[in-house]
Short mmCIF file of C-alpha atoms in Angstrom, two decimals:
data_model
loop_
_atom_site.label_atom_id
_atom_site.label_comp_id
_atom_site.label_asym_id
_atom_site.label_seq_id
_atom_site.Cartn_x
_atom_site.Cartn_y
_atom_site.Cartn_z
CA MET S 1 76.45 -23.16 -50.20
CA LYS S 2 79.08 -20.10 -51.20
CA PHE S 3 80.26 -19.66 -47.81
CA TYR S 4 80.68 -23.53 -47.34
CA SER S 5 82.14 -24.25 -50.39
CA LEU S 6 84.97 -21.61 -49.37
CA MET S 7 85.51 -23.06 -46.20
CA ALA S 8 85.57 -26.30 -47.67
CA SER S 9 88.44 -25.45 -50.40
CA LEU S 10 90.46 -24.73 -46.85
CA LYS S 11 93.23 -27.49 -46.69
CA TRP S 12 93.22 -26.83 -43.06
CA PRO S 13 91.42 -27.88 -40.78
CA GLY S 14 90.62 -30.83 -42.79
CA SER S 15 87.22 -31.66 -40.98
CA PHE S 16 83.93 -30.37 -41.19
CA GLN S 17 84.28 -30.00 -37.32
CA GLY S 18 87.52 -28.40 -37.54
CA LYS S 19 86.08 -25.60 -40.15
CA ILE S 20 83.11 -24.94 -37.51
CA PHE S 21 85.84 -24.72 -34.67
CA LEU S 22 87.87 -22.43 -36.75
CA VAL S 23 84.88 -20.05 -37.40
CA CYS S 24 83.55 -20.26 -33.75
CA PHE S 25 87.55 -19.22 -32.78
CA VAL S 26 87.45 -16.24 -34.72
CA ALA S 27 84.30 -15.43 -33.84
CA THR S 28 84.49 -15.56 -30.36
CA HIS S 29 87.90 -13.55 -30.51
CA ILE S 30 86.66 -10.43 -32.63
CA PRO S 31 85.29 -8.73 -29.46
CA LEU S 32 88.82 -9.43 -27.54
CA LEU S 33 90.75 -7.83 -31.08
CA GLY S 34 88.10 -4.59 -31.13
CA LEU S 35 88.95 -3.96 -27.15
CA MET S 36 92.77 -4.50 -27.85
CA GLY S 37 92.43 -2.17 -30.82
CA PHE S 38 90.12 0.23 -28.96
CA LEU S 39 92.76 0.45 -26.33
CA ALA S 40 95.67 0.88 -28.46
CA ALA S 41 94.13 3.60 -30.57
CA ARG S 42 93.73 5.57 -26.95
CA SER S 43 96.99 4.38 -25.75
CA GLU S 44 95.65 2.81 -22.76
CA LEU S 45 97.22 -0.69 -23.75
CA ALA S 46 100.01 -0.10 -20.81
CA ASP S 47 96.90 0.85 -18.06
CA SER S 48 94.53 -1.94 -19.14
CA VAL S 49 96.79 -4.75 -18.62
CA GLY S 50 94.18 -6.01 -15.88
CA VAL S 51 91.89 -5.26 -17.68
CA LEU S 52 92.63 -7.20 -20.80
CA VAL S 53 94.22 -10.64 -18.64
CA VAL S 54 90.52 -10.35 -17.88
CA ALA S 55 89.23 -10.16 -21.29
CA THR S 56 91.29 -12.59 -22.45
CA LEU S 57 90.99 -15.10 -20.08
CA ALA S 58 86.82 -14.85 -20.56
CA THR S 59 87.37 -15.21 -24.41
CA LEU S 60 89.69 -18.30 -24.26
CA LEU S 61 87.04 -19.94 -21.56
CA GLY S 62 84.03 -19.16 -23.98
CA THR S 63 85.89 -20.08 -26.88
CA GLY S 64 86.58 -23.70 -24.98
CA LEU S 65 82.87 -23.96 -23.82
CA ALA S 66 81.72 -22.99 -27.47
CA PHE S 67 83.94 -25.80 -28.66
CA ALA S 68 82.79 -28.40 -26.33
CA ALA S 69 79.23 -27.49 -27.39
CA MET S 70 79.47 -27.37 -30.71
CA ALA S 71 81.19 -30.94 -30.54
CA ALA S 72 78.25 -32.17 -28.86
CA MET S 73 75.79 -30.49 -31.39
CA MET S 74 77.74 -32.01 -34.01
CA GLU S 75 77.09 -35.30 -33.08
CA PRO S 76 73.89 -35.98 -35.06
CA ILE S 77 75.70 -34.76 -38.10
CA ARG S 78 78.33 -37.41 -37.23
CA ARG S 79 75.85 -40.11 -36.25
CA SER S 80 74.30 -40.00 -39.41
CA SER S 81 77.21 -40.14 -41.70
CA VAL S 82 78.52 -43.28 -39.71
CA ALA S 83 75.79 -44.77 -40.42
CA LEU S 84 75.29 -44.16 -44.16
CA SER S 85 79.10 -45.11 -44.12
CA ASP S 86 78.42 -48.20 -42.32
CA TYR S 87 75.41 -49.44 -44.15
CA LEU S 88 77.42 -48.81 -47.81
CA ALA S 89 80.37 -50.70 -46.71
CA GLN S 90 79.07 -53.36 -44.45
CA GLY S 91 75.45 -53.66 -44.38
CA ASP S 92 75.08 -52.65 -40.96
CA PHE S 93 71.31 -51.27 -40.06
CA PRO S 94 71.45 -48.05 -37.89
CA ASP S 95 69.71 -47.31 -34.76
CA LEU S 96 69.74 -43.44 -35.14
CA PRO S 97 67.69 -41.20 -32.66
CA MET S 98 64.32 -40.16 -33.74
CA GLY S 99 61.75 -37.49 -32.74
CA HIS S 100 64.10 -34.74 -32.25
CA PRO S 101 62.09 -32.25 -34.09
CA ASP S 102 65.20 -29.34 -35.07
CA GLU S 103 66.92 -30.06 -38.51
CA ALA S 104 69.68 -32.16 -36.65
CA GLY S 105 66.89 -34.46 -35.34
CA GLN S 106 65.00 -34.26 -38.91
CA LEU S 107 68.59 -35.23 -40.38
CA MET S 108 68.92 -38.32 -37.89
CA SER S 109 65.16 -39.53 -38.47
CA ASN S 110 65.41 -39.19 -42.14
CA VAL S 111 68.50 -41.15 -42.67
CA GLN S 112 67.07 -44.03 -40.43
CA ARG S 113 64.01 -43.74 -42.66
CA ALA S 114 66.23 -43.78 -45.79
CA ILE S 115 68.24 -46.71 -45.03
CA ALA S 116 65.20 -48.64 -43.77
CA THR S 117 63.46 -48.32 -46.89
CA ILE S 118 66.63 -48.93 -48.76
CA ASP S 119 66.85 -52.05 -47.06
CA ARG S 120 63.80 -52.99 -47.75
CA GLN S 121 63.64 -52.72 -51.31
CA VAL S 122 67.27 -53.92 -51.72
CA GLY S 123 65.93 -57.07 -49.92
CA ARG S 124 62.77 -57.46 -52.09
CA LEU S 125 65.24 -57.07 -55.42
CA ALA S 126 67.55 -59.68 -54.07
CA ASP S 127 64.87 -62.15 -53.44
CA VAL S 128 63.48 -61.65 -56.76
CA ALA S 129 66.98 -62.13 -58.17
CA LEU S 130 67.52 -65.41 -56.39
CA SER S 131 63.92 -66.85 -56.81
CA ASP S 132 62.39 -68.77 -60.06
CA ASP S 133 59.84 -67.00 -61.65
CA MET S 134 57.73 -69.69 -62.44
CA THR S 135 57.62 -71.61 -59.03
CA GLY S 136 58.97 -69.26 -56.41
CA ALA S 137 61.87 -71.54 -55.65
CA ARG S 138 65.38 -71.08 -55.25
CA ASN S 139 67.46 -70.60 -58.31
CA ARG S 140 70.92 -71.86 -59.88
CA ARG S 141 72.33 -68.15 -58.80
CA TRP S 142 70.83 -68.86 -55.31
CA LEU S 143 72.65 -72.11 -55.33
CA ASN S 144 75.75 -70.78 -56.26
CA GLU S 145 75.81 -67.74 -53.95
CA TYR S 146 74.29 -69.11 -50.97
CA GLY S 147 73.23 -72.77 -51.19
CA ILE S 148 76.92 -73.91 -52.18
CA PRO S 149 78.95 -72.16 -49.66
CA MET S 150 76.38 -73.61 -46.85
CA PHE S 151 77.26 -76.77 -47.96
CA GLU S 152 81.04 -76.11 -47.86
CA ASP S 153 80.50 -74.49 -44.14
CA TYR S 154 78.92 -77.47 -43.06
CA LYS S 155 81.84 -79.85 -44.86
CA LYS S 156 84.36 -77.70 -43.04
CA ALA S 157 82.41 -77.97 -39.86
CA GLY S 158 82.22 -82.05 -40.28
CA LYS S 159 78.32 -81.82 -40.09
CA SER S 160 76.00 -83.65 -41.79
CA PHE S 161 74.33 -82.47 -45.04
CA GLY S 162 71.68 -84.44 -47.67
CA LEU S 163 70.91 -83.72 -51.18
CA LEU S 164 67.82 -84.61 -53.02
CA VAL S 165 67.78 -84.54 -57.44
CA ILE S 166 64.52 -84.65 -57.94
CA ASP S 167 63.33 -85.13 -62.09
CA LEU S 168 59.36 -85.15 -63.16
CA ASP S 169 58.82 -88.72 -65.06
CA GLU S 170 58.13 -88.62 -68.83
CA PHE S 171 57.76 -84.74 -68.79
CA LYS S 172 58.50 -84.31 -72.38
CA THR S 173 55.83 -86.57 -73.28
CA VAL S 174 53.34 -84.24 -71.10
CA ASN S 175 55.00 -80.78 -72.85
CA ASP S 176 54.52 -82.67 -76.62
CA THR S 177 50.54 -84.32 -75.71
CA TYR S 178 49.33 -81.60 -73.84
CA GLY S 179 51.16 -78.20 -74.32
CA HIS S 180 53.52 -75.64 -72.76
CA ALA S 181 50.44 -74.58 -70.74
CA VAL S 182 49.72 -77.83 -68.88
CA GLY S 183 53.35 -78.70 -68.60
CA ASP S 184 53.86 -75.68 -66.60
CA GLN S 185 50.85 -76.26 -64.18
CA VAL S 186 52.83 -79.39 -63.71
CA ILE S 187 56.05 -77.75 -62.85
CA LEU S 188 54.45 -75.07 -60.58
CA THR S 189 51.94 -77.95 -58.66
CA THR S 190 55.09 -80.07 -58.28
CA ALA S 191 57.04 -77.12 -56.83
CA ASP S 192 53.73 -76.50 -54.21
CA ILE S 193 54.13 -80.47 -53.35
CA ILE S 194 57.89 -80.50 -52.83
CA SER S 195 58.06 -77.21 -50.73
CA GLU S 196 54.94 -78.80 -48.67
CA ASN S 197 56.91 -81.91 -47.86
CA VAL S 198 60.09 -81.15 -46.88
CA ARG S 199 61.61 -79.73 -43.32
CA ALA S 200 61.53 -76.40 -42.47
CA THR S 201 65.22 -75.84 -42.66
CA ASP S 202 65.45 -77.39 -46.47
CA HIS S 203 65.84 -75.17 -49.42
CA LEU S 204 64.01 -75.93 -53.03
CA VAL S 205 65.96 -75.10 -56.07
CA ARG S 206 64.74 -75.25 -59.49
CA THR S 207 67.61 -76.37 -60.96
CA GLY S 208 66.34 -76.80 -64.36
CA GLY S 209 63.44 -76.77 -66.79
CA ASP S 210 61.64 -79.73 -64.94
CA GLU S 211 64.48 -80.53 -62.22
CA PHE S 212 64.65 -79.63 -59.01
CA CYS S 213 67.27 -80.35 -55.81
CA VAL S 214 66.96 -80.00 -52.11
CA LEU S 215 69.71 -79.16 -50.01
CA MET S 216 69.12 -80.71 -46.45
CA PRO S 217 71.52 -79.13 -43.77
CA SER S 218 72.34 -81.36 -41.06
CA ALA S 219 69.93 -84.16 -42.24
CA SER S 220 70.95 -87.84 -41.69
CA ARG S 221 70.78 -90.73 -44.36
CA GLY S 222 67.62 -91.90 -42.65
CA GLU S 223 66.01 -88.35 -42.49
CA VAL S 224 67.15 -88.00 -46.39
CA ALA S 225 65.46 -91.24 -47.34
CA LEU S 226 62.19 -90.33 -45.32
CA VAL S 227 61.63 -87.10 -47.10
CA ALA S 228 62.10 -88.66 -50.33
CA GLU S 229 60.13 -91.57 -50.36
CA ARG S 230 57.39 -88.94 -48.72
CA LEU S 231 58.04 -86.76 -51.75
CA ARG S 232 57.51 -89.45 -54.20
CA LEU S 233 54.38 -90.85 -52.80
CA VAL S 234 52.40 -87.77 -52.11
CA THR S 235 53.46 -86.49 -55.92
CA ALA S 236 52.03 -89.81 -56.92
CA GLU S 237 48.93 -89.69 -55.23
CA ASN S 238 48.26 -86.22 -56.48
CA GLY S 239 49.67 -86.69 -60.30
CA SER S 240 46.12 -88.07 -61.09
CA GLY S 241 44.85 -84.56 -60.29
CA PHE S 242 45.75 -83.35 -63.90
CA GLY S 243 43.40 -85.11 -65.81
CA LEU S 244 45.69 -86.22 -67.95
CA ASP S 245 46.22 -89.51 -69.22
CA GLN S 246 49.27 -90.59 -67.72
CA PRO S 247 50.44 -89.96 -63.67
CA VAL S 248 52.62 -87.26 -62.93
CA THR S 249 55.35 -89.11 -60.99
CA VAL S 250 58.98 -87.82 -60.08
CA SER S 251 62.32 -89.82 -59.73
CA ILE S 252 64.50 -89.18 -56.66
CA GLY S 253 68.29 -89.70 -56.64
CA ALA S 254 69.71 -88.95 -52.62
CA ALA S 255 73.05 -88.43 -51.39
CA ASN S 256 74.30 -87.75 -48.30
CA LEU S 257 77.67 -85.62 -47.64
CA ARG S 258 80.73 -88.02 -47.22
CA ARG S 259 84.41 -87.31 -45.74
CA GLN S 260 85.78 -88.05 -48.97
CA ASP S 261 83.70 -85.73 -51.07
CA LYS S 262 85.81 -82.68 -52.50
CA GLY S 263 83.11 -80.65 -52.47
CA PHE S 264 79.39 -79.64 -53.64
CA LEU S 265 79.82 -81.38 -57.24
CA ASP S 266 80.98 -84.95 -55.64
CA THR S 267 78.00 -84.96 -53.62
CA TYR S 268 75.56 -83.94 -56.31
CA ARG S 269 76.89 -86.20 -58.86
CA ARG S 270 76.35 -88.96 -56.71
CA ALA S 271 72.64 -87.85 -55.93
CA ASP S 272 72.56 -87.45 -60.21
CA ALA S 273 74.04 -91.20 -60.45
CA TYR S 274 71.12 -92.47 -58.00
CA LEU S 275 68.52 -90.44 -59.94
CA TYR S 276 69.24 -92.68 -63.15
CA LYS S 277 69.08 -95.78 -61.18
CA ALA S 278 66.06 -94.70 -60.16
CA LYS S 279 64.78 -93.95 -63.89
CA GLN S 280 66.40 -97.52 -64.90
CA GLY S 281 64.69 -98.92 -62.64
CA GLY S 282 61.07 -97.68 -63.77
CA ARG S 283 60.72 -94.39 -62.71
CA ASN S 284 58.42 -93.22 -59.88
CA ALA S 285 61.06 -94.23 -57.21
CA ALA S 286 63.93 -92.92 -55.19
CA ALA S 287 67.23 -94.26 -54.77
CA ILE S 288 69.63 -93.60 -51.88
CA ALA S 289 73.40 -93.62 -51.97
#
C-alpha cells in the first residue's frame, strides 16, 4: 500500500486510471531514455538520428497500445465502482459479469454477490420495520411512508380508491374478561380473516390495538361495499370459534375517495364517521359512505 499511497497523494493526475497511465508512460520510456543516454555517452547521437527516430516512434506506439490495453483492463474496476455508487445512491441493482477467474473478475463477482446479499438483508429489515409484529399486517409506519403517498398518487391521477376502517366489537370486554392472551389471539385470527377475504391488490394495516384499515386501490363504491360486507359476515361466522360467551364481530366504516377530498385524512375521517354509525346501529355492521 505504500506505493499506492504515494501515487494517491499526487494531485495530478487525479484519477486512478491516470496514475496507472503515468506509471506506464514512465516505464515504457525508460528504454528510450537509456538508449539516448548510452549514445550521448559515446558521442554518437548525431550519427544515430535514424535509430532514435525509429526507437521514439516504436516507444510512442507501444505507449499508445499500453494505454489502450490498460484502459480496457481497468474496466472491471470501473464497473465495480459504478455499481457500488449507483446502488448506494439510487438502489440500482447491478448486472456485473461473473465467472472470470482472475482478480478483476473475482472483484466483480464479489461486488455482485455482496450487493445481492445486502439487498436481501435490507429488504428483510424493511419488511420487518413496516410490518406489525403480532399480525404481520402493515403498520402505521408503512401507512405513512407508502400507503398515504400511494393514495395521493391515485388522487392526482383521478383514479378511484376505497378505504375500510375496521374495529372489533366489545374488544375491551374480551380483554377484561378472558385476559390479554385470548385478546391477542382474537386480534391475530381477525387479521388473518381480513387478509384472506380482501382483494389481492388491497393492503391491510393495523392502526391500533384492535383497529385495522384496508386500503383498496382502484376500488369502486360497489367493490368497497362488497368486501366490507364479506369481511363482516366471515368474521361473524368464525366469531363463535373462540369458545367465548360472546361472539366476536367487527364493525366497518367504508368510504371512497371524492374529488373534494383534500387528502387521505378527509377520506379516512369519513370512513371513521361511518364506523361510528355502524357501532351506534348495534355493531356487527358495515356502513358505507
